[in-house]
PDB file of C-alpha atoms and ligand atoms in Angstrom:
ATOM      1  CA  MET A 985       0.000   0.000   0.000  1.00 96.00           C
ATOM      2  CA  LYS A 986       1.421   3.403  -0.989  1.00 96.00           C
ATOM      3  CA  ASN A 987      -0.990   5.780   0.784  1.00 98.00           C
ATOM      4  CA  PHE A 988      -4.101   5.203   2.896  1.00 98.00           C
ATOM      5  CA  LEU A 989      -6.373   8.069   1.869  1.00 98.00           C
ATOM      6  CA  ASN A 990      -9.696   6.270   1.379  1.00 98.00           C
ATOM      7  CA  ILE A 991     -11.169   2.855   0.563  1.00 98.00           C
ATOM      8  CA  HIS A 992      -9.787   3.038  -2.987  1.00 97.00           C
ATOM      9  CA  ASP A 993      -6.287   2.419  -1.568  1.00 98.00           C
ATOM     10  CA  VAL A 994      -7.499  -0.933  -0.214  1.00 98.00           C
ATOM     11  CA  VAL A 995      -7.545  -4.047  -2.399  1.00 97.00           C
ATOM     12  CA  ASN A 996     -10.081  -5.937  -0.248  1.00 97.00           C
ATOM     13  CA  ALA A 997     -11.794  -4.218   2.687  1.00 98.00           C
ATOM     14  CA  GLU A 998     -13.136  -7.440   4.232  1.00 97.00           C
ATOM     15  CA  GLN A 999      -9.690  -9.048   4.074  1.00 98.00           C
ATOM     16  CA  LEU A1000      -8.022  -6.024   5.677  1.00 98.00           C
ATOM     17  CA  ALA A1001     -10.598  -6.155   8.489  1.00 98.00           C
ATOM     18  CA  GLN A1002      -9.724  -9.842   9.035  1.00 98.00           C
ATOM     19  CA  GLU A1003      -6.026  -8.946   9.117  1.00 98.00           C
ATOM     20  CA  ALA A1004      -6.775  -6.353  11.825  1.00 98.00           C
ATOM     21  CA  ILE A1005      -8.641  -9.023  13.835  1.00 98.00           C
ATOM     22  CA  ALA A1006      -5.622 -11.350  13.507  1.00 98.00           C
ATOM     23  CA  ILE A1007      -3.210  -8.575  14.565  1.00 98.00           C
ATOM     24  CA  LYS A1008      -5.273  -8.081  17.746  1.00 98.00           C
ATOM     25  CA  GLN A1009      -4.313 -11.623  18.835  1.00 98.00           C
ATOM     26  CA  GLN A1010      -0.573 -11.019  18.264  1.00 97.00           C
ATOM     27  CA  LYS A1011       0.027  -7.307  18.262  1.00 98.00           C
ATOM     28  CA  PHE A1012       3.807  -7.507  18.812  1.00 98.00           C
ATOM     29  CA  ALA A1013       4.416 -10.172  16.141  1.00 97.00           C
ATOM     30  CA  ASN A1014       5.855  -7.580  13.730  1.00 97.00           C
ATOM     31  CA  LYS A1015       7.663  -5.324  16.177  1.00 96.00           C
ATOM     32  CA  SER A1016      10.803  -5.114  14.001  1.00 97.00           C
ATOM     33  CA  ILE A1017       9.153  -4.086  10.734  1.00 98.00           C
ATOM     34  CA  GLY A1018       9.175  -0.380  11.666  1.00 98.00           C
ATOM     35  CA  LYS A1019      12.587  -0.315  13.375  1.00 98.00           C
ATOM     36  CA  ASP A1020      14.448   2.965  12.729  1.00 98.00           C
ATOM     37  CA  LYS A1021      11.360   4.408  11.000  1.00 98.00           C
ATOM     38  CA  THR A1022       9.459   7.512  12.122  1.00 98.00           C
ATOM     39  CA  MET A1023       5.805   8.412  11.728  1.00 98.00           C
ATOM     40  CA  VAL A1024       4.931  12.114  12.020  1.00 98.00           C
ATOM     41  CA  LEU A1025       1.295  12.712  12.998  1.00 98.00           C
ATOM     42  CA  LEU A1026      -0.052  16.142  12.035  1.00 98.00           C
ATOM     43  CA  PHE A1027      -3.247  17.351  13.686  1.00 98.00           C
ATOM     44  CA  LEU A1028      -5.008  20.424  12.351  1.00 97.00           C
ATOM     45  CA  ASN A1029      -7.962  19.486  14.599  1.00 97.00           C
ATOM     46  CA  SER A1030      -8.605  17.896  18.004  1.00 97.00           C
ATOM     47  CA  SER A1031      -8.389  14.149  18.568  1.00 98.00           C
ATOM     48  CA  LEU A1032      -8.313  11.648  21.404  1.00 98.00           C
ATOM     49  CA  ARG A1033      -8.711   8.188  19.841  1.00 98.00           C
ATOM     50  CA  THR A1034      -6.880   8.739  16.539  1.00 98.00           C
ATOM     51  CA  ARG A1035      -3.972  10.470  18.247  1.00 98.00           C
ATOM     52  CA  ILE A1036      -3.368   7.699  20.793  1.00 98.00           C
ATOM     53  CA  SER A1037      -4.372   4.594  18.822  1.00 98.00           C
ATOM     54  CA  THR A1038      -2.310   5.480  15.742  1.00 98.00           C
ATOM     55  CA  GLN A1039       0.751   6.140  17.889  1.00 98.00           C
ATOM     56  CA  LYS A1040       0.237   2.839  19.704  1.00 98.00           C
ATOM     57  CA  ALA A1041      -0.102   1.043  16.381  1.00 98.00           C
ATOM     58  CA  ALA A1042       3.154   2.579  15.148  1.00 98.00           C
ATOM     59  CA  HIS A1043       4.940   1.680  18.399  1.00 98.00           C
ATOM     60  CA  ASN A1044       3.663  -1.938  18.197  1.00 98.00           C
ATOM     61  CA  LEU A1045       5.454  -2.126  14.824  1.00 98.00           C
ATOM     62  CA  GLY A1046       8.681  -0.690  16.258  1.00 98.00           C
ATOM     63  CA  MET A1047       8.285   2.839  14.845  1.00 98.00           C
ATOM     64  CA  GLN A1048       8.986   6.113  16.591  1.00 98.00           C
ATOM     65  CA  THR A1049       6.310   8.797  16.487  1.00 98.00           C
ATOM     66  CA  ILE A1050       6.305  12.610  16.533  1.00 98.00           C
ATOM     67  CA  VAL A1051       2.999  14.422  17.050  1.00 98.00           C
ATOM     68  CA  LEU A1052       2.480  18.010  15.958  1.00 97.00           C
ATOM     69  CA  ASN A1053      -0.615  20.177  16.439  1.00 97.00           C
ATOM     70  CA  LEU A1054      -0.101  22.101  13.238  1.00 94.00           C
ATOM     71  CA  GLY A1055      -0.512  25.845  13.659  1.00 90.00           C
ATOM     72  CA  GLN A1056      -0.380  25.544  17.473  1.00 92.00           C
ATOM     73  CA  ASP A1057       2.966  23.810  18.084  1.00 91.00           C
ATOM     74  CA  SER A1058       4.271  25.024  14.716  1.00 93.00           C
ATOM     75  CA  TRP A1059       3.897  28.019  12.377  1.00 95.00           C
ATOM     76  CA  GLN A1060       0.548  28.872  10.796  1.00 95.00           C
ATOM     77  CA  MET A1061       0.567  27.228   7.360  1.00 96.00           C
ATOM     78  CA  GLU A1062      -0.305  28.964   4.086  1.00 98.00           C
ATOM     79  CA  TYR A1063      -1.904  26.699   1.451  1.00 97.00           C
ATOM     80  CA  GLU A1064      -2.686  29.052  -1.449  1.00 97.00           C
ATOM     81  CA  ASP A1065      -0.345  29.123  -4.437  1.00 97.00           C
ATOM     82  CA  GLY A1066       0.942  32.628  -5.159  1.00 97.00           C
ATOM     83  CA  ALA A1067      -0.177  33.999  -1.791  1.00 98.00           C
ATOM     84  CA  VAL A1068       1.402  37.265  -0.630  1.00 98.00           C
ATOM     85  CA  MET A1069       2.133  36.195   2.915  1.00 98.00           C
ATOM     86  CA  ASN A1070       1.672  39.489   4.702  1.00 98.00           C
ATOM     87  CA  GLY A1071      -1.048  38.160   7.065  1.00 97.00           C
ATOM     88  CA  THR A1072      -1.126  35.559   9.851  1.00 95.00           C
ATOM     89  CA  THR A1073       0.382  32.611   7.960  1.00 97.00           C
ATOM     90  CA  ALA A1074       4.146  32.284   8.462  1.00 96.00           C
ATOM     91  CA  GLU A1075       5.131  29.173   6.489  1.00 97.00           C
ATOM     92  CA  HIS A1076       4.006  27.949   3.084  1.00 98.00           C
ATOM     93  CA  ILE A1077       2.880  24.338   2.595  1.00 98.00           C
ATOM     94  CA  LYS A1078       5.548  24.026  -0.131  1.00 98.00           C
ATOM     95  CA  GLU A1079       8.342  24.336   2.427  1.00 98.00           C
ATOM     96  CA  GLY A1080       6.456  23.104   5.510  1.00 97.00           C
ATOM     97  CA  ALA A1081       5.260  19.796   4.087  1.00 98.00           C
ATOM     98  CA  ALA A1082       8.518  19.189   2.218  1.00 98.00           C
ATOM     99  CA  VAL A1083      10.542  19.679   5.415  1.00 98.00           C
ATOM    100  CA  ILE A1084       8.275  17.370   7.464  1.00 98.00           C
ATOM    101  CA  SER A1085       8.687  14.811   4.708  1.00 97.00           C
ATOM    102  CA  GLU A1086      12.489  14.923   5.222  1.00 98.00           C
ATOM    103  CA  TYR A1087      12.019  13.824   8.848  1.00 98.00           C
ATOM    104  CA  ALA A1088       9.273  11.232   8.321  1.00 98.00           C
ATOM    105  CA  ASP A1089       8.929   7.789   6.772  1.00 98.00           C
ATOM    106  CA  ILE A1090       5.122   7.988   7.027  1.00 98.00           C
ATOM    107  CA  ILE A1091       2.975  11.098   7.604  1.00 98.00           C
ATOM    108  CA  GLY A1092      -0.486  11.005   9.164  1.00 98.00           C
ATOM    109  CA  ILE A1093      -2.761  14.017   8.620  1.00 98.00           C
ATOM    110  CA  ARG A1094      -6.032  15.119  10.219  1.00 98.00           C
ATOM    111  CA  ALA A1095      -7.673  18.044   8.403  1.00 98.00           C
ATOM    112  CA  PHE A1096     -11.397  18.652   8.888  1.00 98.00           C
ATOM    113  CA  PRO A1097     -13.650  20.442   6.355  1.00 98.00           C
ATOM    114  CA  THR A1098     -14.543  24.127   6.464  1.00 98.00           C
ATOM    115  CA  LEU A1099     -18.274  23.234   6.197  1.00 98.00           C
ATOM    116  CA  THR A1100     -18.653  26.553   4.342  1.00 98.00           C
ATOM    117  CA  ASP A1101     -17.021  25.818   0.971  1.00 98.00           C
ATOM    118  CA  ARG A1102     -18.386  22.483  -0.296  1.00 98.00           C
ATOM    119  CA  GLU A1103     -16.405  22.449  -3.511  1.00 98.00           C
ATOM    120  CA  LYS A1104     -13.119  23.021  -1.703  1.00 98.00           C
ATOM    121  CA  ASP A1105     -13.930  20.501   1.036  1.00 98.00           C
ATOM    122  CA  TYR A1106     -15.028  17.777  -1.409  1.00 98.00           C
ATOM    123  CA  SER A1107     -11.858  18.325  -3.466  1.00 98.00           C
ATOM    124  CA  GLU A1108      -9.918  17.365  -0.286  1.00 98.00           C
ATOM    125  CA  TYR A1109      -7.971  20.591  -0.713  1.00 98.00           C
ATOM    126  CA  VAL A1110      -5.725  20.426   2.376  1.00 98.00           C
ATOM    127  CA  LEU A1111      -4.999  16.699   2.097  1.00 98.00           C
ATOM    128  CA  HIS A1112      -4.019  17.137  -1.555  1.00 98.00           C
ATOM    129  CA  LYS A1113      -1.808  20.135  -0.767  1.00 98.00           C
ATOM    130  CA  PHE A1114       0.176  17.867   1.537  1.00 98.00           C
ATOM    131  CA  LEU A1115       0.270  15.060  -1.027  1.00 98.00           C
ATOM    132  CA  GLU A1116       1.657  17.449  -3.642  1.00 97.00           C
ATOM    133  CA  ASN A1117       4.535  18.449  -1.385  1.00 98.00           C
ATOM    134  CA  VAL A1118       5.673  15.260   0.363  1.00 97.00           C
ATOM    135  CA  ASN A1119       7.569  12.241  -0.916  1.00 96.00           C
ATOM    136  CA  VAL A1120       6.564   9.682   1.742  1.00 98.00           C
ATOM    137  CA  PRO A1121       3.307   7.729   2.255  1.00 98.00           C
ATOM    138  CA  VAL A1122       0.363   9.602   3.770  1.00 98.00           C
ATOM    139  CA  VAL A1123      -2.265   8.162   6.116  1.00 98.00           C
ATOM    140  CA  ASN A1124      -5.612   9.954   6.294  1.00 98.00           C
ATOM    141  CA  MET A1125      -6.441  10.420   9.987  1.00 98.00           C
ATOM    142  CA  GLU A1126      -9.810  12.053   9.054  1.00 98.00           C
ATOM    143  CA  SER A1127     -10.077  14.501   6.234  1.00 98.00           C
ATOM    144  CA  ALA A1128     -12.776  16.772   4.823  1.00 98.00           C
ATOM    145  CA  THR A1129     -14.872  13.919   3.403  1.00 98.00           C
ATOM    146  CA  VAL A1130     -13.767  10.573   4.897  1.00 98.00           C
ATOM    147  CA  HIS A1131     -12.342   8.844   8.004  1.00 98.00           C
ATOM    148  CA  PRO A1132     -11.013   5.529   6.667  1.00 98.00           C
ATOM    149  CA  LEU A1133      -9.121   4.443   9.821  1.00 98.00           C
ATOM    150  CA  GLN A1134     -12.450   4.674  11.651  1.00 98.00           C
ATOM    151  CA  SER A1135     -14.341   2.833   8.917  1.00 98.00           C
ATOM    152  CA  LEU A1136     -11.854  -0.033   8.820  1.00 98.00           C
ATOM    153  CA  THR A1137     -12.234  -0.287  12.609  1.00 99.00           C
ATOM    154  CA  ASP A1138     -16.009  -0.311  12.206  1.00 98.00           C
ATOM    155  CA  LEU A1139     -15.960  -3.138   9.673  1.00 98.00           C
ATOM    156  CA  MET A1140     -13.512  -5.068  11.876  1.00 98.00           C
ATOM    157  CA  THR A1141     -15.817  -4.610  14.903  1.00 98.00           C
ATOM    158  CA  ILE A1142     -18.906  -5.679  12.945  1.00 98.00           C
ATOM    159  CA  ARG A1143     -17.110  -8.850  11.812  1.00 98.00           C
ATOM    160  CA  GLU A1144     -15.920  -9.545  15.361  1.00 98.00           C
ATOM    161  CA  TYR A1145     -19.383  -9.276  16.914  1.00 98.00           C
ATOM    162  CA  SER A1146     -21.666 -10.392  14.100  1.00 98.00           C
ATOM    163  CA  LYS A1147     -23.585 -13.613  14.655  1.00 94.00           C
ATOM    164  CA  LYS A1148     -24.472 -13.750  10.928  1.00 95.00           C
ATOM    165  CA  GLU A1149     -22.513 -13.733   7.687  1.00 95.00           C
ATOM    166  CA  LYS A1150     -24.661 -10.930   6.278  1.00 97.00           C
ATOM    167  CA  PRO A1151     -25.912  -8.750   9.152  1.00 98.00           C
ATOM    168  CA  LYS A1152     -28.337  -5.858   8.758  1.00 98.00           C
ATOM    169  CA  VAL A1153     -26.353  -2.687   9.518  1.00 98.00           C
ATOM    170  CA  VAL A1154     -28.185   0.620  10.008  1.00 98.00           C
ATOM    171  CA  LEU A1155     -26.455   4.001   9.919  1.00 98.00           C
ATOM    172  CA  SER A1156     -28.702   6.385  11.830  1.00 98.00           C
ATOM    173  CA  TRP A1157     -28.457  10.163  11.943  1.00 98.00           C
ATOM    174  CA  ALA A1158     -28.729  11.473  15.533  1.00 98.00           C
ATOM    175  CA  PRO A1159     -29.157  15.046  16.820  1.00 98.00           C
ATOM    176  CA  HIS A1160     -26.405  17.502  17.775  1.00 97.00           C
ATOM    177  CA  ILE A1161     -26.157  21.195  18.577  1.00 96.00           C
ATOM    178  CA  LYS A1162     -23.178  21.884  16.313  1.00 96.00           C
ATOM    179  CA  PRO A1163     -22.854  21.372  12.551  1.00 97.00           C
ATOM    180  CA  LEU A1164     -20.553  18.353  12.187  1.00 98.00           C
ATOM    181  CA  PRO A1165     -18.749  17.062   9.077  1.00 98.00           C
ATOM    182  CA  GLN A1166     -20.242  14.308   6.916  1.00 98.00           C
ATOM    183  CA  CYS A1167     -16.937  12.428   6.825  1.00 98.00           C
ATOM    184  CA  VAL A1168     -17.622   9.600   9.314  1.00 98.00           C
ATOM    185  CA  ALA A1169     -21.029   8.924   7.739  1.00 98.00           C
ATOM    186  CA  ASN A1170     -19.654   9.178   4.184  1.00 98.00           C
ATOM    187  CA  SER A1171     -16.815   6.849   4.986  1.00 98.00           C
ATOM    188  CA  PHE A1172     -18.933   4.327   6.914  1.00 98.00           C
ATOM    189  CA  ALA A1173     -21.403   4.228   4.010  1.00 98.00           C
ATOM    190  CA  GLU A1174     -18.630   3.719   1.475  1.00 97.00           C
ATOM    191  CA  TRP A1175     -17.064   0.855   3.452  1.00 98.00           C
ATOM    192  CA  MET A1176     -20.428  -0.818   4.136  1.00 98.00           C
ATOM    193  CA  ASN A1177     -21.163  -0.640   0.410  1.00 97.00           C
ATOM    194  CA  HIS A1178     -17.946  -2.646  -0.125  1.00 96.00           C
ATOM    195  CA  ALA A1179     -18.824  -5.154   2.623  1.00 97.00           C
ATOM    196  CA  ASP A1180     -21.123  -8.169   2.577  1.00 96.00           C
ATOM    197  CA  VAL A1181     -23.877  -6.613   4.726  1.00 98.00           C
ATOM    198  CA  GLU A1182     -27.481  -5.463   4.278  1.00 98.00           C
ATOM    199  CA  PHE A1183     -26.983  -1.705   4.599  1.00 98.00           C
ATOM    200  CA  VAL A1184     -29.643   0.888   5.422  1.00 98.00           C
ATOM    201  CA  ILE A1185     -29.221   4.625   6.091  1.00 98.00           C
ATOM    202  CA  THR A1186     -31.857   6.516   8.080  1.00 98.00           C
ATOM    203  CA  HIS A1187     -32.010  10.281   8.558  1.00 98.00           C
ATOM    204  CA  PRO A1188     -34.507  13.143   8.454  1.00 98.00           C
ATOM    205  CA  LYS A1189     -35.205  14.510   4.972  1.00 98.00           C
ATOM    206  CA  GLY A1190     -32.532  17.002   3.914  1.00 98.00           C
ATOM    207  CA  TYR A1191     -29.568  15.077   5.344  1.00 98.00           C
ATOM    208  CA  GLU A1192     -28.936  12.971   2.213  1.00 98.00           C
ATOM    209  CA  LEU A1193     -25.238  12.179   1.828  1.00 98.00           C
ATOM    210  CA  ASN A1194     -23.352  12.723  -1.411  1.00 98.00           C
ATOM    211  CA  GLU A1195     -24.314   9.776  -3.644  1.00 98.00           C
ATOM    212  CA  LYS A1196     -20.648   9.052  -4.295  1.00 97.00           C
ATOM    213  CA  PHE A1197     -20.600   7.708  -0.724  1.00 98.00           C
ATOM    214  CA  SER A1198     -24.146   6.505  -0.068  1.00 98.00           C
ATOM    215  CA  GLY A1199     -24.151   4.576  -3.363  1.00 97.00           C
ATOM    216  CA  ASN A1200     -26.998   2.080  -3.607  1.00 92.00           C
ATOM    217  CA  ALA A1201     -27.698   1.964   0.130  1.00 97.00           C
ATOM    218  CA  HIS A1202     -31.379   1.795   1.020  1.00 97.00           C
ATOM    219  CA  ILE A1203     -32.495   5.170   2.478  1.00 98.00           C
ATOM    220  CA  GLU A1204     -35.343   4.926   5.013  1.00 98.00           C
ATOM    221  CA  TYR A1205     -36.723   8.211   6.380  1.00 98.00           C
ATOM    222  CA  MET A1206     -38.600   6.506   9.247  1.00 98.00           C
ATOM    223  CA  GLN A1207     -36.036   5.680  11.926  1.00 98.00           C
ATOM    224  CA  ASP A1208     -38.288   3.163  13.738  1.00 98.00           C
ATOM    225  CA  LYS A1209     -38.855   1.245  10.506  1.00 98.00           C
ATOM    226  CA  ALA A1210     -35.135   1.226   9.703  1.00 98.00           C
ATOM    227  CA  PHE A1211     -34.352  -0.248  13.121  1.00 98.00           C
ATOM    228  CA  GLU A1212     -36.597  -3.295  12.597  1.00 98.00           C
ATOM    229  CA  ASN A1213     -34.506  -6.513  12.446  1.00 98.00           C
ATOM    230  CA  ALA A1214     -31.234  -4.547  12.593  1.00 98.00           C
ATOM    231  CA  ASP A1215     -28.188  -6.411  13.910  1.00 98.00           C
ATOM    232  CA  PHE A1216     -26.037  -3.285  14.286  1.00 98.00           C
ATOM    233  CA  ILE A1217     -27.084   0.328  14.877  1.00 99.00           C
ATOM    234  CA  TYR A1218     -24.317   2.799  14.006  1.00 99.00           C
ATOM    235  CA  ALA A1219     -25.252   6.316  15.099  1.00 98.00           C
ATOM    236  CA  LYS A1220     -23.669   9.586  14.029  1.00 98.00           C
ATOM    237  CA  ASN A1221     -24.652  13.167  13.545  1.00 98.00           C
ATOM    238  CA  TRP A1222     -23.787  14.985  10.352  1.00 98.00           C
ATOM    239  CA  SER A1223     -24.729  18.364   8.897  1.00 98.00           C
ATOM    240  CA  ALA A1224     -26.515  18.673   5.555  1.00 98.00           C
ATOM    241  CA  TYR A1225     -24.675  18.080   2.291  1.00 98.00           C
ATOM    242  CA  ASP A1226     -27.200  19.805  -0.008  1.00 98.00           C
ATOM    243  CA  SER A1227     -27.704  22.853   2.283  1.00 98.00           C
ATOM    244  CA  TYR A1228     -24.024  22.541   2.925  1.00 98.00           C
ATOM    245  CA  GLY A1229     -22.891  22.484   6.561  1.00 98.00           C
ATOM    246  CA  LYS A1230     -26.312  23.467   7.912  1.00 98.00           C
ATOM    247  CA  ILE A1231     -28.403  22.028  10.772  1.00 97.00           C
ATOM    248  CA  LEU A1232     -31.962  21.801   9.430  1.00 97.00           C
ATOM    249  CA  GLY A1233     -33.842  21.532  12.748  1.00 89.00           C
ATOM    250  CA  ASP A1234     -33.470  20.162  16.273  1.00 86.00           C
ATOM    251  CA  ASN A1235     -35.004  16.693  15.649  1.00 96.00           C
ATOM    252  CA  PRO A1236     -34.648  15.640  19.341  1.00 97.00           C
ATOM    253  CA  ASP A1237     -36.855  12.597  18.602  1.00 98.00           C
ATOM    254  CA  TRP A1238     -33.962  11.136  16.568  1.00 98.00           C
ATOM    255  CA  MET A1239     -31.818  10.588  19.724  1.00 98.00           C
ATOM    256  CA  ILE A1240     -30.937   6.892  20.095  1.00 98.00           C
ATOM    257  CA  THR A1241     -32.663   5.433  23.173  1.00 98.00           C
ATOM    258  CA  ASP A1242     -32.965   1.964  24.656  1.00 98.00           C
ATOM    259  CA  LYS A1243     -36.654   1.976  23.680  1.00 98.00           C
ATOM    260  CA  LYS A1244     -35.654   2.369  20.026  1.00 98.00           C
ATOM    261  CA  MET A1245     -32.969  -0.311  20.351  1.00 98.00           C
ATOM    262  CA  GLN A1246     -35.746  -2.704  21.478  1.00 98.00           C
ATOM    263  CA  LEU A1247     -37.142  -2.506  17.918  1.00 98.00           C
ATOM    264  CA  THR A1248     -34.031  -4.240  16.590  1.00 98.00           C
ATOM    265  CA  ASN A1249     -32.904  -7.854  16.440  1.00 98.00           C
ATOM    266  CA  HIS A1250     -30.975  -7.512  19.752  1.00 98.00           C
ATOM    267  CA  ALA A1251     -28.621  -5.189  17.879  1.00 98.00           C
ATOM    268  CA  ASN A1252     -25.247  -4.040  19.070  1.00 98.00           C
ATOM    269  CA  PHE A1253     -24.812  -0.289  19.249  1.00 99.00           C
ATOM    270  CA  MET A1254     -21.828   1.491  17.666  1.00 99.00           C
ATOM    271  CA  HIS A1255     -20.566   5.090  17.529  1.00 98.00           C
ATOM    272  CA  CYS A1256     -17.125   6.409  16.588  1.00 98.00           C
ATOM    273  CA  LEU A1257     -17.001   8.769  19.637  1.00 98.00           C
ATOM    274  CA  PRO A1258     -16.879  11.396  20.954  1.00 98.00           C
ATOM    275  CA  THR A1259     -20.612  11.666  21.543  1.00 98.00           C
ATOM    276  CA  ARG A1260     -22.780  14.035  23.559  1.00 98.00           C
ATOM    277  CA  ARG A1261     -24.782  12.022  26.102  1.00 98.00           C
ATOM    278  CA  ASN A1262     -28.535  12.525  26.201  1.00 98.00           C
ATOM    279  CA  LEU A1263     -28.431  14.755  23.129  1.00 98.00           C
ATOM    280  CA  GLU A1264     -27.155  12.348  20.468  1.00 98.00           C
ATOM    281  CA  ILE A1265     -27.284   9.046  22.434  1.00 98.00           C
ATOM    282  CA  ALA A1266     -29.158   8.318  25.686  1.00 98.00           C
ATOM    283  CA  ASP A1267     -27.352   7.084  28.800  1.00 98.00           C
ATOM    284  CA  ASP A1268     -29.375   3.860  28.711  1.00 98.00           C
ATOM    285  CA  VAL A1269     -27.788   2.983  25.341  1.00 98.00           C
ATOM    286  CA  LEU A1270     -24.198   4.026  26.071  1.00 98.00           C
ATOM    287  CA  ASP A1271     -24.265   2.247  29.463  1.00 98.00           C
ATOM    288  CA  SER A1272     -25.936  -0.911  28.136  1.00 98.00           C
ATOM    289  CA  ALA A1273     -24.376  -4.354  27.682  1.00 98.00           C
ATOM    290  CA  TYR A1274     -25.108  -4.171  23.928  1.00 98.00           C
ATOM    291  CA  SER A1275     -23.042  -1.001  23.410  1.00 98.00           C
ATOM    292  CA  LEU A1276     -19.721  -1.691  21.665  1.00 98.00           C
ATOM    293  CA  VAL A1277     -18.393   1.871  21.757  1.00 98.00           C
ATOM    294  CA  ILE A1278     -15.425   1.203  24.063  1.00 98.00           C
ATOM    295  CA  LYS A1279     -14.474  -2.068  22.333  1.00 98.00           C
ATOM    296  CA  GLN A1280     -14.850  -0.278  18.988  1.00 98.00           C
ATOM    297  CA  ALA A1281     -12.494   2.512  20.140  1.00 98.00           C
ATOM    298  CA  ALA A1282     -10.005  -0.116  21.369  1.00 98.00           C
ATOM    299  CA  ASN A1283     -10.026  -1.669  17.884  1.00 98.00           C
ATOM    300  CA  ARG A1284      -8.715   1.590  16.415  1.00 99.00           C
ATOM    301  CA  GLU A1285      -5.221   0.457  17.459  1.00 98.00           C
ATOM    302  CA  TYR A1286      -5.389  -2.802  15.473  1.00 98.00           C
ATOM    303  CA  ALA A1287      -7.009  -1.280  12.406  1.00 98.00           C
ATOM    304  CA  ALA A1288      -4.292   1.384  12.278  1.00 98.00           C
ATOM    305  CA  GLN A1289      -1.668  -1.327  12.779  1.00 98.00           C
ATOM    306  CA  ALA A1290      -3.012  -3.320   9.823  1.00 98.00           C
ATOM    307  CA  VAL A1291      -2.725  -0.214   7.630  1.00 98.00           C
ATOM    308  CA  LEU A1292       0.762   0.823   8.832  1.00 98.00           C
ATOM    309  CA  LYS A1293       2.030  -2.742   8.386  1.00 98.00           C
ATOM    310  CA  LYS A1294       0.852  -2.756   4.766  1.00 98.00           C
ATOM    311  CA  ILE A1295       2.589   0.582   4.116  1.00 98.00           C
ATOM    312  CA  LEU A1296       5.831  -0.510   5.840  1.00 98.00           C
ATOM    313  CA  GLU A1297       5.887  -3.721   3.766  1.00 98.00           C
ATOM    314  CA  ASN A1298       5.876  -1.505   0.656  1.00 95.00           C
ATOM    315  CA  LEU A1299       8.624   0.953   1.738  1.00 95.00           C
TER     316      LEU A1299
HETATM  317  N1   CP B1870     -13.358   8.612  16.427  1.00 51.99           N
HETATM  318  C1   CP B1870     -12.342   9.474  16.373  1.00 51.99           C
HETATM  319  O1   CP B1870     -11.716   9.708  15.330  1.00 51.99           O
HETATM  320  O2   CP B1870     -12.024  10.021  17.597  1.00 51.99           O
HETATM  321  P1   CP B1870     -11.056  11.252  17.783  1.00 51.99           P
HETATM  322  O3   CP B1870     -11.670  12.423  17.051  1.00 51.99           O
HETATM  323  O4   CP B1870     -11.006  11.484  19.277  1.00 51.99           O
HETATM  324  O5   CP B1870      -9.713  10.918  17.214  1.00 51.99           O
END
């Protein structure tokens, strides 16, 4: 694997998920493969799980890691070609990224969308600016449109806990007070469309995802109906794609509760975290025995390790 930017860098998503499950049983089996190699993790946005799990994954493979909160620990970066840099930005991406690339064998980047400029966000502007200016592999640690490390983890977790070969997996929109990116939902949809599952998306009208990601998934506007016979409920808030970056209403009745989970086929509950309790997901779901959220977060380490191993094997 050269880069890990989205599902199109993966030959077989189901197989990679199985490799992550196998790594979990023997996480130090390849602790020499990354010896004398360095991964630099660049965060333009906050993170708990990605920051820690990706570093752990790199360490399990023998790599060293350097973490930089770009623009906080380092100079403010300028991305525009031809910019006259007489404002707040102090270093151009052309030098900044190229220099980081001199110190790194693999670079991880987290760069969220603006949620104001759809065209720029969906072109993956920041991620591509880095790609243009580095000469080492890049791992997407959540970009403007996708979060593939999370989605690989999600597929791995579904395979670990599924009692069926082809489970019914429901991605449900849930309420939030802030406009959030579509990237986790986009990415989850894209990976589920590559997996052997029955996939349904449920959300209030107006929250349709870009069809590039939702593909042929069945869209059900009635949440209760979507939950019927579900084996996995995956909840996430996202802002509108059509009315780009907007919240279209409060929709408090879309919060995931234990009562709604009772409509399912004894489904497991999943969420990428962080989540706002009793706004997006009720306490009685997050504290239940059927919630996988902590186990799912733990799997981030092994999913990242499967990806880094593939990249190291190709260096
Ligand atoms: N799920 C996830 O990516 O968590 P963080 O934003 O805390 O990294």
